Short mmCIF file of C-alpha atoms in Angstrom, two decimals:
data_model
loop_
_atom_site.label_atom_id
_atom_site.label_comp_id
_atom_site.label_asym_id
_atom_site.label_seq_id
_atom_site.Cartn_x
_atom_site.Cartn_y
_atom_site.Cartn_z
CA MET A 1 0.07 0.07 -0.04
CA LYS A 2 1.49 3.45 -1.11
CA LEU A 3 1.61 5.72 1.40
CA PHE A 4 1.18 9.95 1.21
CA THR A 5 -0.54 9.36 -2.03
CA SER A 6 -3.38 11.68 -1.23
CA VAL A 7 -1.51 14.25 0.87
CA LEU A 8 1.01 15.72 -1.39
CA PRO A 9 -0.39 18.83 -2.83
CA ASN A 10 0.27 19.27 -6.58
CA GLY A 11 2.10 22.93 -6.81
CA LYS A 12 2.17 26.07 -4.68
CA THR A 13 -1.75 26.81 -5.42
CA GLU A 14 -2.96 23.50 -3.80
CA ILE A 15 -0.53 24.20 -0.61
CA ARG A 16 -2.11 27.34 -0.19
CA GLY A 17 -5.95 26.25 -0.92
CA ASP A 18 -5.12 23.26 1.44
CA LEU A 19 -3.77 25.41 4.20
CA ILE A 20 -6.95 27.55 4.00
CA ALA A 21 -9.49 24.92 3.84
CA GLY A 22 -7.64 23.25 6.83
CA ILE A 23 -8.14 26.37 9.04
CA THR A 24 -11.55 26.50 7.88
CA LEU A 25 -11.94 22.92 8.72
CA ALA A 26 -10.55 23.30 12.11
CA THR A 27 -13.16 26.29 12.86
CA VAL A 28 -16.00 23.90 12.13
CA ALA A 29 -14.57 20.40 13.31
CA ILE A 30 -13.52 21.41 16.96
CA PRO A 31 -16.80 22.49 18.16
CA GLN A 32 -18.48 19.60 16.39
CA ALA A 33 -16.29 17.40 17.87
CA ILE A 34 -16.99 18.32 21.22
CA GLY A 35 -20.57 17.75 20.41
CA TYR A 36 -19.90 14.61 19.38
CA ALA A 37 -18.39 13.84 22.51
CA ASN A 38 -21.17 15.03 24.32
CA ILE A 39 -23.29 12.47 22.25
CA ALA A 40 -21.27 9.53 22.87
CA GLY A 41 -21.00 10.06 26.48
CA MET A 42 -17.30 10.30 26.38
CA PRO A 43 -14.99 13.20 28.00
CA LEU A 44 -15.29 15.91 25.80
CA ALA A 45 -11.41 16.13 25.04
CA THR A 46 -12.05 12.43 23.51
CA GLY A 47 -13.94 14.33 20.64
CA LEU A 48 -10.91 16.43 19.94
CA TYR A 49 -8.57 13.14 19.83
CA THR A 50 -10.78 12.15 17.12
CA LEU A 51 -9.28 14.85 14.97
CA LEU A 52 -5.72 13.85 15.85
CA ILE A 53 -4.40 10.59 15.47
CA PRO A 54 -7.24 8.76 13.55
CA SER A 55 -7.25 11.83 11.13
CA LEU A 56 -3.52 12.32 10.73
CA ILE A 57 -3.12 8.11 10.07
CA PHE A 58 -5.95 8.33 7.57
CA ALA A 59 -4.67 11.06 5.65
CA VAL A 60 -1.13 9.09 5.50
CA PHE A 61 -2.77 5.69 4.08
CA ALA A 62 -5.90 6.76 2.51
CA SER A 63 -6.43 6.81 -1.42
CA SER A 64 -9.53 9.47 -1.32
CA ARG A 65 -8.16 13.17 -1.36
CA HIS A 66 -11.36 14.83 -0.10
CA LEU A 67 -12.58 12.35 2.49
CA SER A 68 -12.69 13.85 6.19
CA ILE A 69 -12.81 11.40 8.77
CA GLY A 70 -13.42 11.51 12.61
CA ALA A 71 -16.40 11.51 15.54
CA ASP A 72 -19.69 11.66 13.58
CA SER A 73 -23.10 12.18 15.18
CA SER A 74 -24.66 8.87 13.74
CA THR A 75 -21.99 6.59 14.87
CA ALA A 76 -21.56 8.67 18.36
CA LEU A 77 -25.20 7.87 18.61
CA ILE A 78 -25.08 4.18 18.13
CA LEU A 79 -21.93 4.12 20.52
CA ALA A 80 -23.85 5.62 23.28
CA GLY A 81 -27.02 3.59 22.77
CA GLY A 82 -24.96 0.41 22.87
CA LEU A 83 -22.72 1.27 26.08
CA THR A 84 -25.48 2.83 28.25
CA ALA A 85 -27.38 -0.23 28.38
CA VAL A 86 -24.35 -1.96 30.24
CA ALA A 87 -22.25 1.14 31.91
CA ALA A 88 -22.87 4.55 33.04
CA ARG A 89 -22.06 7.34 30.80
CA GLY A 90 -18.43 8.89 31.29
CA SER A 91 -17.62 5.95 33.74
CA ALA A 92 -14.18 4.09 33.62
CA ASP A 93 -16.15 1.22 32.32
CA TYR A 94 -18.01 2.97 29.83
CA ILE A 95 -14.58 4.62 28.31
CA SER A 96 -13.22 1.10 28.30
CA LEU A 97 -15.77 -0.37 26.52
CA ALA A 98 -15.89 2.59 23.75
CA LEU A 99 -12.40 1.94 23.38
CA MET A 100 -12.71 -1.98 22.77
CA VAL A 101 -15.56 -1.42 20.74
CA THR A 102 -13.47 0.91 18.47
CA LEU A 103 -10.69 -1.40 18.26
CA VAL A 104 -12.75 -4.14 17.25
CA VAL A 105 -14.43 -2.25 14.35
CA GLY A 106 -11.09 -1.07 13.09
CA ILE A 107 -10.06 -4.59 12.80
CA LEU A 108 -13.23 -5.44 11.10
CA LEU A 109 -12.56 -2.55 8.78
CA ILE A 110 -9.26 -3.96 7.71
CA VAL A 111 -10.44 -7.10 7.14
CA SER A 112 -13.35 -6.32 4.94
CA GLY A 113 -10.74 -4.24 2.91
CA ILE A 114 -8.27 -7.05 2.44
CA LEU A 115 -11.04 -9.44 1.53
CA LYS A 116 -12.42 -6.31 -0.77
CA LEU A 117 -15.89 -6.33 1.01
CA GLY A 118 -16.37 -2.59 -0.12
CA PHE A 119 -19.58 -3.80 -1.61
CA ILE A 120 -21.18 -4.02 1.90
CA ALA A 121 -21.78 -0.16 1.61
CA ASP A 122 -24.49 -1.13 -1.40
CA PHE A 123 -26.64 -3.14 0.97
CA LEU A 124 -27.45 0.19 2.65
CA SER A 125 -29.76 2.05 0.14
CA ASP A 126 -30.28 5.59 -0.22
CA THR A 127 -33.76 5.34 1.48
CA VAL A 128 -32.20 3.27 4.55
CA MET A 129 -29.54 6.02 5.09
CA ILE A 130 -32.08 8.79 4.39
CA ALA A 131 -34.47 7.47 7.02
CA PHE A 132 -31.76 5.95 9.48
CA LEU A 133 -30.22 9.52 9.39
CA THR A 134 -33.41 11.45 10.09
CA GLY A 135 -34.05 9.06 12.92
CA VAL A 136 -30.73 9.71 14.37
CA GLY A 137 -31.06 13.39 14.09
CA ILE A 138 -34.51 13.57 15.88
CA VAL A 139 -33.10 11.43 18.73
CA ILE A 140 -30.14 13.87 19.42
CA MET A 141 -32.74 16.99 18.92
CA VAL A 142 -34.93 15.33 21.61
CA GLU A 143 -31.54 14.49 23.97
CA GLN A 144 -30.69 18.01 23.83
CA ILE A 145 -33.66 19.64 25.27
CA PRO A 146 -32.85 19.06 28.91
CA GLY A 147 -29.58 20.64 28.28
CA MET A 148 -31.00 23.61 26.60
CA LEU A 149 -33.38 24.09 29.71
CA GLY A 150 -30.87 23.79 32.27
CA ILE A 151 -32.22 20.08 33.24
CA SER A 152 -29.72 17.63 33.62
CA ASN A 153 -29.91 13.40 34.29
CA LEU A 154 -33.10 12.69 32.93
CA GLY A 155 -32.24 9.39 31.44
CA ASN A 156 -32.12 8.08 27.95
CA GLY A 157 -34.52 7.53 25.33
CA VAL A 158 -36.95 9.72 23.62
CA ILE A 159 -40.09 8.71 25.41
CA ASN A 160 -38.26 8.77 28.75
CA ILE A 161 -36.51 12.16 28.18
CA ALA A 162 -39.95 13.71 26.73
CA SER A 163 -42.06 12.53 29.58
CA ALA A 164 -39.29 13.44 32.10
CA VAL A 165 -39.04 17.18 30.78
CA PHE A 166 -42.82 17.74 31.72
CA THR A 167 -42.39 16.51 35.20
CA HIS A 168 -39.13 18.61 35.81
CA LEU A 169 -40.48 21.89 34.38
CA ASP A 170 -39.74 23.72 37.90
CA LEU A 171 -36.18 22.91 37.58
CA VAL A 172 -35.84 24.90 34.25
CA SER A 173 -33.08 27.80 34.31
CA PHE A 174 -34.06 30.71 32.19
CA ILE A 175 -30.60 31.71 31.88
CA SER A 176 -29.68 28.28 30.09
CA ILE A 177 -32.87 29.08 27.72
CA ILE A 178 -31.60 32.65 26.87
CA ILE A 179 -27.85 31.28 26.21
CA ALA A 180 -29.65 28.37 24.25
CA ALA A 181 -32.01 30.29 22.17
CA ALA A 182 -29.20 33.13 21.62
CA SER A 183 -26.96 30.34 20.26
CA LEU A 184 -29.64 28.87 18.04
CA LEU A 185 -30.24 32.52 16.66
CA ILE A 186 -26.47 33.23 15.93
CA ILE A 187 -26.07 29.98 14.36
CA PHE A 188 -29.56 30.48 12.18
CA LEU A 189 -28.66 34.01 11.24
CA SER A 190 -24.97 33.36 10.35
CA ARG A 191 -25.87 30.53 7.81
CA LYS A 192 -28.84 33.03 6.43
CA ILE A 193 -25.89 35.61 5.99
CA SER A 194 -23.03 33.27 4.49
CA ARG A 195 -22.54 29.72 5.31
CA LYS A 196 -18.73 30.28 5.43
CA ILE A 197 -19.25 32.38 8.69
CA PRO A 198 -17.80 29.85 11.45
CA ASP A 199 -21.00 29.83 13.59
CA MET A 200 -20.38 27.43 15.94
CA LEU A 201 -17.20 28.60 16.80
CA ILE A 202 -18.73 32.06 17.46
CA VAL A 203 -21.04 30.35 19.92
CA VAL A 204 -18.28 28.63 21.57
CA ILE A 205 -16.24 31.94 22.00
CA GLY A 206 -18.91 33.87 22.76
CA SER A 207 -20.40 31.91 25.44
CA ILE A 208 -17.19 31.33 27.12
CA LEU A 209 -16.59 35.09 27.25
CA ILE A 210 -20.16 35.74 28.65
CA SER A 211 -19.88 32.79 31.23
CA ILE A 212 -16.43 34.40 32.28
CA ILE A 213 -17.63 37.78 32.62
CA PHE A 214 -20.95 37.10 34.41
CA ASN A 215 -19.31 34.53 36.47
CA LEU A 216 -22.15 31.81 35.29
CA LYS A 217 -20.42 28.94 36.16
CA SER A 218 -21.67 29.33 39.50
CA THR A 219 -25.19 29.75 38.42
CA ILE A 220 -25.88 27.32 35.55
CA ASP A 221 -24.36 23.92 34.48
CA THR A 222 -20.89 24.54 32.32
CA ILE A 223 -19.36 21.83 30.34
CA GLY A 224 -17.00 21.13 33.11
CA ASN A 225 -12.95 20.20 32.51
CA VAL A 226 -11.63 19.40 29.22
CA SER A 227 -8.47 17.40 29.88
CA GLN A 228 -5.48 19.33 28.59
CA GLY A 229 -2.49 17.88 26.95
CA LEU A 230 -2.07 15.30 24.20
CA PRO A 231 -3.58 11.92 24.12
CA SER A 232 -1.20 9.23 25.80
CA LEU A 233 -1.07 5.58 24.72
CA THR A 234 -4.51 3.83 26.27
CA PHE A 235 -5.77 0.32 26.47
CA PRO A 236 -9.00 -1.07 27.13
CA THR A 237 -9.30 -3.33 30.12
CA ALA A 238 -9.34 -7.06 29.95
CA ASP A 239 -13.02 -7.22 31.37
CA SER A 240 -13.75 -4.93 28.41
CA PHE A 241 -13.35 -7.59 26.03
CA SER A 242 -15.17 -10.12 27.85
CA MET A 243 -18.55 -7.72 27.05
CA LEU A 244 -17.81 -8.48 23.28
CA PRO A 245 -20.76 -10.66 22.85
CA GLN A 246 -23.03 -8.23 24.54
CA MET A 247 -21.18 -5.57 22.22
CA SER A 248 -22.05 -7.23 18.91
CA LEU A 249 -24.86 -5.56 17.57
CA THR A 250 -23.59 -2.28 18.41
CA ILE A 251 -20.20 -3.23 16.68
CA ALA A 252 -21.95 -4.58 13.59
CA SER A 253 -24.19 -1.27 13.55
CA LEU A 254 -20.89 0.95 13.62
CA PHE A 255 -19.41 -1.33 11.36
CA LEU A 256 -22.18 -0.94 8.64
CA VAL A 257 -22.46 2.67 9.01
CA ALA A 258 -19.10 3.81 8.87
CA VAL A 259 -18.43 1.50 5.75
CA ALA A 260 -21.52 3.14 3.96
CA LYS A 261 -21.03 6.54 5.13
CA SER A 262 -17.20 6.44 3.83
CA ALA A 263 -17.59 4.83 0.89
CA SER A 264 -20.40 7.06 -0.17
CA LEU A 265 -19.02 10.31 0.55
CA SER A 266 -15.76 9.20 -1.18
CA ARG A 267 -17.64 8.24 -4.19
CA VAL A 268 -19.33 11.84 -4.24
CA TYR A 269 -16.39 13.82 -3.79
CA SER A 270 -14.35 11.76 -6.21
CA SER A 271 -16.67 12.22 -8.60
CA LYS A 272 -17.08 15.90 -8.33
CA SER A 273 -13.11 16.28 -8.51
CA HIS A 274 -12.86 13.54 -11.25
CA ASP A 275 -10.38 11.88 -8.92
CA SER A 276 -9.89 8.28 -8.49
CA PHE A 277 -9.88 6.26 -5.33
CA ASP A 278 -9.75 2.83 -4.04
CA GLU A 279 -12.63 1.76 -1.97
CA ASN A 280 -11.03 -1.16 0.08
CA ARG A 281 -7.76 0.79 0.41
CA ASP A 282 -9.59 3.34 2.32
CA LEU A 283 -11.60 0.65 4.32
CA ILE A 284 -8.50 -0.52 5.33
CA SER A 285 -6.86 2.94 6.30
CA LEU A 286 -10.10 3.64 8.42
CA GLY A 287 -9.72 0.44 10.11
CA ILE A 288 -6.08 1.63 11.05
CA ALA A 289 -7.06 4.99 11.93
CA ASN A 290 -9.95 3.38 14.33
CA ILE A 291 -7.15 1.54 15.86
CA GLY A 292 -5.36 4.43 16.66
CA ALA A 293 -8.40 6.05 17.94
CA GLY A 294 -8.84 2.95 20.55
CA LEU A 295 -5.21 3.06 21.46
CA THR A 296 -5.26 6.99 22.12
CA GLY A 297 -8.44 7.55 24.29
CA ALA A 298 -10.43 8.63 21.37
CA PHE A 299 -13.51 6.80 19.99
CA ILE A 300 -15.32 5.60 16.58
CA SER A 301 -14.33 7.51 13.73
CA SER A 302 -16.06 7.28 10.15
CA GLY A 303 -16.33 9.77 7.18
CA THR A 304 -18.30 12.80 7.93
CA SER A 305 -20.44 14.66 5.36
CA GLY A 306 -20.13 18.18 7.06
CA ARG A 307 -16.38 18.16 7.50
CA THR A 308 -15.99 16.51 3.84
CA GLU A 309 -18.35 19.06 2.33
CA VAL A 310 -16.87 22.10 4.29
CA THR A 311 -13.12 20.84 3.01
CA TYR A 312 -14.14 20.83 -0.46
CA TYR A 313 -16.04 23.80 -1.01
CA ALA A 314 -13.22 25.55 1.01
CA GLY A 315 -10.69 24.73 -1.47
CA GLY A 316 -9.07 21.66 -0.09
CA LYS A 317 -7.48 19.55 -2.80
CA GLY A 318 -6.11 16.79 -0.53
CA GLN A 319 -5.50 15.25 2.63
CA PHE A 320 -2.96 18.08 3.56
CA THR A 321 -5.83 19.85 4.74
CA GLN A 322 -6.55 16.99 7.78
CA ILE A 323 -2.86 17.62 8.77
CA VAL A 324 -3.47 21.36 9.02
CA MET A 325 -6.55 20.92 11.19
CA SER A 326 -4.82 18.43 13.35
CA ILE A 327 -2.02 20.99 14.26
CA ILE A 328 -4.72 23.54 15.17
CA VAL A 329 -6.08 20.87 17.49
CA ILE A 330 -2.73 20.33 19.00
CA VAL A 331 -2.73 23.76 19.85
CA VAL A 332 -6.38 23.75 21.21
CA LEU A 333 -5.39 20.68 23.47
CA VAL A 334 -1.97 22.27 24.86
CA PHE A 335 -3.09 25.95 25.44
CA LEU A 336 -6.70 26.40 25.20
CA THR A 337 -8.72 23.79 27.07
CA ALA A 338 -8.87 25.62 30.48
CA PRO A 339 -11.40 28.52 29.01
CA LEU A 340 -13.53 25.68 27.50
CA SER A 341 -14.59 24.68 30.69
CA ASN A 342 -16.48 27.81 31.07
CA MET A 343 -18.60 27.02 28.16
CA PRO A 344 -22.43 27.03 29.24
CA LEU A 345 -23.87 23.20 28.72
CA ALA A 346 -26.97 25.02 27.32
CA ALA A 347 -24.67 26.62 24.43
CA LEU A 348 -23.05 23.00 23.81
CA SER A 349 -26.49 21.55 23.68
CA ALA A 350 -27.91 23.92 21.27
CA ILE A 351 -24.66 23.03 19.03
CA VAL A 352 -25.78 19.41 19.16
CA PHE A 353 -29.37 20.29 18.56
CA VAL A 354 -28.35 22.08 15.26
CA ILE A 355 -26.14 18.97 14.30
CA GLY A 356 -29.35 16.71 14.57
CA LEU A 357 -31.45 19.03 12.86
CA GLU A 358 -29.27 19.20 9.88
CA MET A 359 -29.67 15.54 9.88
CA VAL A 360 -33.50 15.45 9.26
CA ASP A 361 -33.34 15.16 5.41
CA VAL A 362 -36.71 16.64 4.74
CA LYS A 363 -35.78 16.98 0.83
CA GLY A 364 -35.07 13.39 0.50
CA LEU A 365 -37.85 12.24 2.11
CA ARG A 366 -39.85 14.10 0.18
CA SER A 367 -38.14 12.95 -3.01
CA ILE A 368 -38.93 9.17 -1.44
CA ILE A 369 -42.62 9.80 -0.91
CA LYS A 370 -43.09 11.23 -4.60
CA LYS A 371 -40.84 8.29 -6.16
CA SER A 372 -42.08 5.18 -4.60
CA LYS A 373 -44.79 4.80 -1.69
CA GLY A 374 -43.56 1.19 -1.13
CA GLU A 375 -40.14 3.01 -0.25
CA ALA A 376 -41.51 5.71 1.91
CA ILE A 377 -43.30 3.05 4.05
CA VAL A 378 -39.97 1.71 4.55
CA ALA A 379 -38.39 5.25 5.25
CA VAL A 380 -41.02 6.22 7.70
CA ALA A 381 -41.37 3.09 9.43
CA SER A 382 -37.28 2.92 10.06
CA ILE A 383 -37.52 6.55 11.34
CA PHE A 384 -40.11 5.10 13.87
CA ALA A 385 -37.61 2.10 14.85
CA VAL A 386 -34.66 4.34 15.24
CA VAL A 387 -36.60 6.93 17.20
CA PHE A 388 -38.77 4.50 19.36
CA LEU A 389 -36.84 1.33 19.27
CA GLY A 390 -33.19 2.63 19.34
CA VAL A 391 -30.61 3.29 16.92
CA GLU A 392 -29.19 -0.25 16.64
CA ILE A 393 -32.43 -1.77 16.24
CA GLY A 394 -33.61 0.88 14.09
CA ILE A 395 -30.49 0.21 11.45
CA VAL A 396 -31.09 -3.41 11.45
CA PHE A 397 -34.85 -2.91 11.06
CA ALA A 398 -34.15 -0.37 8.35
CA MET A 399 -31.97 -2.61 6.34
CA VAL A 400 -34.09 -5.66 6.42
CA ALA A 401 -37.41 -3.69 5.77
CA SER A 402 -35.63 -2.19 2.70
CA LEU A 403 -34.50 -5.75 1.65
CA LEU A 404 -37.83 -7.28 1.78
CA PHE A 405 -39.14 -4.63 -0.08
CA HIS A 406 -37.01 -5.24 -2.81
CA VAL A 407 -37.29 -9.11 -2.39
CA LYS A 408 -40.91 -8.58 -2.47
CA SER A 409 -40.62 -6.74 -5.94
CA GLY A 410 -38.69 -9.53 -7.45
CA TYR A 411 -41.00 -12.18 -5.57
CA LYS A 412 -43.85 -10.80 -7.31
CA PRO A 413 -42.50 -9.24 -10.29
CA LYS A 414 -44.63 -6.94 -12.79
CA ASN A 415 -44.50 -9.30 -15.79
CA ARG A 416 -45.57 -7.94 -18.94
CA LEU A 417 -46.76 -9.02 -22.28
CA LEU A 418 -45.57 -7.56 -25.60
CA VAL A 419 -47.82 -6.55 -28.52
CA PHE A 420 -47.17 -4.45 -31.41
CA LYS A 421 -49.03 -1.37 -31.81
CA ASP A 422 -48.16 0.84 -34.91
CA GLY A 423 -44.99 -1.12 -35.51
CA GLN A 424 -43.51 -0.41 -32.00
CA LEU A 425 -43.37 -2.70 -29.19
CA ALA A 426 -46.07 -1.96 -26.51
CA THR A 427 -46.59 -3.60 -23.15
CA LEU A 428 -49.64 -4.77 -21.42
CA PRO A 429 -50.36 -6.80 -18.13
CA VAL A 430 -50.50 -10.62 -18.32
CA SER A 431 -53.89 -10.62 -17.07
CA SER A 432 -54.92 -8.87 -20.64
CA ARG A 433 -53.83 -12.18 -22.22
CA LYS A 434 -53.31 -9.87 -25.64
CA GLN A 435 -51.49 -11.93 -28.42
CA ALA A 436 -49.01 -10.40 -30.31
CA LEU A 437 -50.29 -12.34 -33.33
CA PRO A 438 -52.96 -14.67 -33.56
CA GLY A 439 -51.58 -17.60 -31.50
CA LEU A 440 -48.54 -16.18 -30.64
CA ILE A 441 -47.88 -14.74 -26.93
CA ILE A 442 -44.84 -12.73 -26.21
CA TYR A 443 -44.21 -12.95 -22.43
CA ARG A 444 -41.41 -10.55 -20.49
CA PHE A 445 -40.64 -11.93 -17.16
CA ASN A 446 -39.32 -8.91 -15.23
CA SER A 447 -36.80 -10.34 -12.74
CA SER A 448 -34.16 -12.82 -11.88
CA MET A 449 -35.83 -16.34 -12.02
CA TYR A 450 -35.41 -17.88 -8.68
CA TYR A 451 -37.16 -20.21 -6.34
CA ALA A 452 -39.58 -17.48 -4.78
CA ASN A 453 -41.01 -16.58 -7.94
CA ALA A 454 -40.78 -19.97 -9.59
CA PRO A 455 -44.71 -20.45 -8.99
CA THR A 456 -45.64 -17.12 -10.39
CA LEU A 457 -43.60 -18.16 -13.58
CA ARG A 458 -45.70 -21.47 -13.80
CA GLU A 459 -48.89 -19.79 -13.23
CA ASP A 460 -48.25 -17.25 -15.80
CA LEU A 461 -47.40 -19.93 -18.11
CA GLU A 462 -50.12 -22.05 -17.63
CA THR A 463 -52.80 -19.11 -17.61
CA LEU A 464 -51.42 -17.92 -20.88
CA SER A 465 -51.31 -21.37 -22.52
CA ASN A 466 -54.94 -21.52 -23.80
CA ASP A 467 -55.44 -21.02 -27.70
CA VAL A 468 -52.04 -20.25 -28.18
CA LYS A 469 -49.62 -21.78 -30.87
CA TRP A 470 -46.33 -20.25 -29.89
CA LEU A 471 -45.05 -18.83 -26.48
CA CYS A 472 -41.89 -16.87 -26.41
CA LEU A 473 -40.30 -16.02 -23.14
CA ASP A 474 -38.72 -12.79 -23.73
CA MET A 475 -35.60 -12.65 -21.35
CA SER A 476 -34.37 -9.23 -21.79
CA ALA A 477 -35.31 -8.44 -17.82
CA VAL A 478 -33.91 -11.83 -16.69
CA PRO A 479 -30.01 -11.76 -15.45
CA SER A 480 -30.31 -15.08 -13.71
CA ILE A 481 -31.62 -18.40 -13.18
CA ASP A 482 -31.78 -20.75 -10.14
CA ILE A 483 -32.45 -24.46 -9.86
CA SER A 484 -35.81 -24.24 -8.50
CA ALA A 485 -36.95 -21.60 -11.47
CA GLY A 486 -34.97 -23.95 -13.89
CA ASP A 487 -37.13 -27.00 -12.70
CA ALA A 488 -40.14 -24.84 -13.08
CA LEU A 489 -39.55 -23.73 -16.43
CA ILE A 490 -38.97 -27.30 -17.47
CA GLU A 491 -42.09 -28.67 -16.08
CA SER A 492 -44.15 -25.80 -17.97
CA ILE A 493 -42.54 -26.28 -21.08
CA ASN A 494 -43.43 -30.17 -21.08
CA ASN A 495 -46.97 -29.12 -20.15
CA LEU A 496 -46.86 -26.79 -22.92
CA LYS A 497 -45.63 -29.44 -25.17
CA GLU A 498 -48.97 -31.46 -24.40
CA LYS A 499 -50.91 -28.70 -25.37
CA ASN A 500 -49.09 -28.80 -28.40
CA VAL A 501 -47.49 -25.22 -27.78
CA LYS A 502 -43.94 -24.32 -29.29
CA VAL A 503 -41.83 -22.47 -26.45
CA VAL A 504 -39.38 -20.31 -28.15
CA PHE A 505 -36.84 -17.46 -26.20
CA SER A 506 -35.75 -14.21 -27.39
CA ASP A 507 -33.20 -11.57 -26.07
CA VAL A 508 -31.30 -13.89 -23.91
CA ASP A 509 -28.07 -12.62 -22.04
CA PRO A 510 -25.20 -14.59 -22.57
CA ASP A 511 -24.84 -15.60 -19.05
CA VAL A 512 -28.48 -16.50 -18.69
CA SER A 513 -27.66 -18.72 -22.06
CA LYS A 514 -25.23 -20.55 -20.15
CA ASP A 515 -27.78 -21.23 -17.19
CA LEU A 516 -30.38 -22.26 -19.64
CA LEU A 517 -27.81 -24.81 -21.32
CA ARG A 518 -26.67 -26.08 -17.71
CA LEU A 519 -30.42 -26.42 -16.03
CA GLY A 520 -31.18 -28.70 -19.31
CA ILE A 521 -33.57 -26.01 -20.75
CA THR A 522 -32.02 -25.48 -24.09
CA TYR A 523 -32.06 -29.41 -24.78
CA GLU A 524 -35.93 -29.29 -23.72
CA VAL A 525 -36.79 -26.62 -26.45
CA GLY A 526 -33.76 -27.08 -28.96
CA PRO A 527 -31.14 -24.35 -30.26
CA GLU A 528 -33.33 -23.43 -32.91
CA SER A 529 -35.83 -22.18 -30.58
CA PHE A 530 -33.91 -19.14 -29.46
CA PHE A 531 -34.00 -15.74 -31.52
CA LYS A 532 -32.16 -12.09 -31.11
CA PHE A 533 -35.22 -10.26 -30.88
CA PRO A 534 -38.96 -10.40 -30.39
CA ARG A 535 -39.42 -9.17 -34.09
CA ASP A 536 -37.33 -11.95 -35.00
CA VAL A 537 -39.91 -14.48 -33.28
CA VAL A 538 -42.77 -12.47 -34.97
CA ASP A 539 -41.08 -13.15 -38.52
CA ALA A 540 -40.37 -16.62 -37.68
CA TYR A 541 -43.71 -17.36 -36.50
CA GLU A 542 -45.20 -15.89 -39.56
CA LYS A 543 -43.08 -18.22 -41.64
CA SER A 544 -44.18 -20.84 -40.01
CA GLU A 545 -46.43 -23.82 -40.26
CA TYR A 546 -48.89 -22.59 -37.62
CA THR A 547 -50.04 -19.61 -39.59
#
């Protein structure tokens, strides 16, 4: 594996662009990383750690010049969801488990890259990711409401938090509400003026200054101590590895989301910039980065859409931007953590609330609803699963629901009959039983032929066999045939022979042709029964003895 291929700038212009993009990225990434650590239930400094060793490692090993990695809202929430079930947030056991999970996910990413399993990302469809991330966004927003109201320790889960807020309204801090409202106002107004304004950084600095000036630390909750200095070599305890079976669902969910987000972001931005990238090499790089995270007190890192977008539009051309950002993070960790302890918790909660809001993809959901009612139902059900059943169950539910929806499409394919109208091919439902010519049926099967839809194939052929001399199977939409479907097809061919119906094929893919030969179907009908196009079948039929 070649090193530094995505780091080295091409000329002075790119160095300047990467330097500016790295500084811009730091202004966005530092406040977000603190927020992600809050979501994950980890010490706030660990969020900054994810911008250090993991980012540097990925920059050295990766092929993608644009992908920015680090802590991410979705993976942070998955991690917190798994760990809070077995340990208290922020406790030593909790942190050790987080390190163990990060290391295991890193190993899985490396193995998947070596085995060239990058295609796993394709199993998380756009619908699944939009629904999952929207659900995660809603959960994150709800979880920040107590912090913005100045109420703490209300437990976990959307329903529990919502009900607890209403029963603890007497604990509301109006100073916290004002700080949270002002923070949200600054962020939204800044974005209305220009997306280039470092809105979250303004909130961080502004809230710290106000907290120090008015001594708010003695009045409201602040984020507390942020560890000073660089991360040191850290190992999870032996006991944490004994919890591996209980953490398996969390680990699997983190692995899938990390693969999907990282691969999809690399594809999008490599396409935009006309760069090439190696999907499997980047999986290995991300795995090594997570091992680095797990050994330096950080937590799970993956591709981050917001920071990758910032880097790209700030003019970054390579991973040198990540190195610039990491240098700035080092400065913050060494010299600026003391002032951070004065930041009001309400301001941090407001920042995290906005992070959650950004994940709610209303535009994407509208597009799904407009394009497919079936996928819209899957999306809405997946959102409810994430919000009310938890993110780990939610991502599994979303994947299974999406796969079942598409399996159903193959299980009950919308097969059609081909007819000629004004010299052009047209399609009609099978129920019409419309013949292309008197005595000739052209039947198009619109899916792979496999065991689950073999009964449909058998039933359709039986239904269409009455008053027919030739029955043509148009195979243009059939990419494969399994043994069960092959057996059903042979059975149907023999039944049709008994009715003196000749079975022919058209538009057969070369690979499918091999399947037909292997399954004995070619032998049943004879090689002369294969035609290139439906029009050739019509010509042959018109010349046959049947007409």
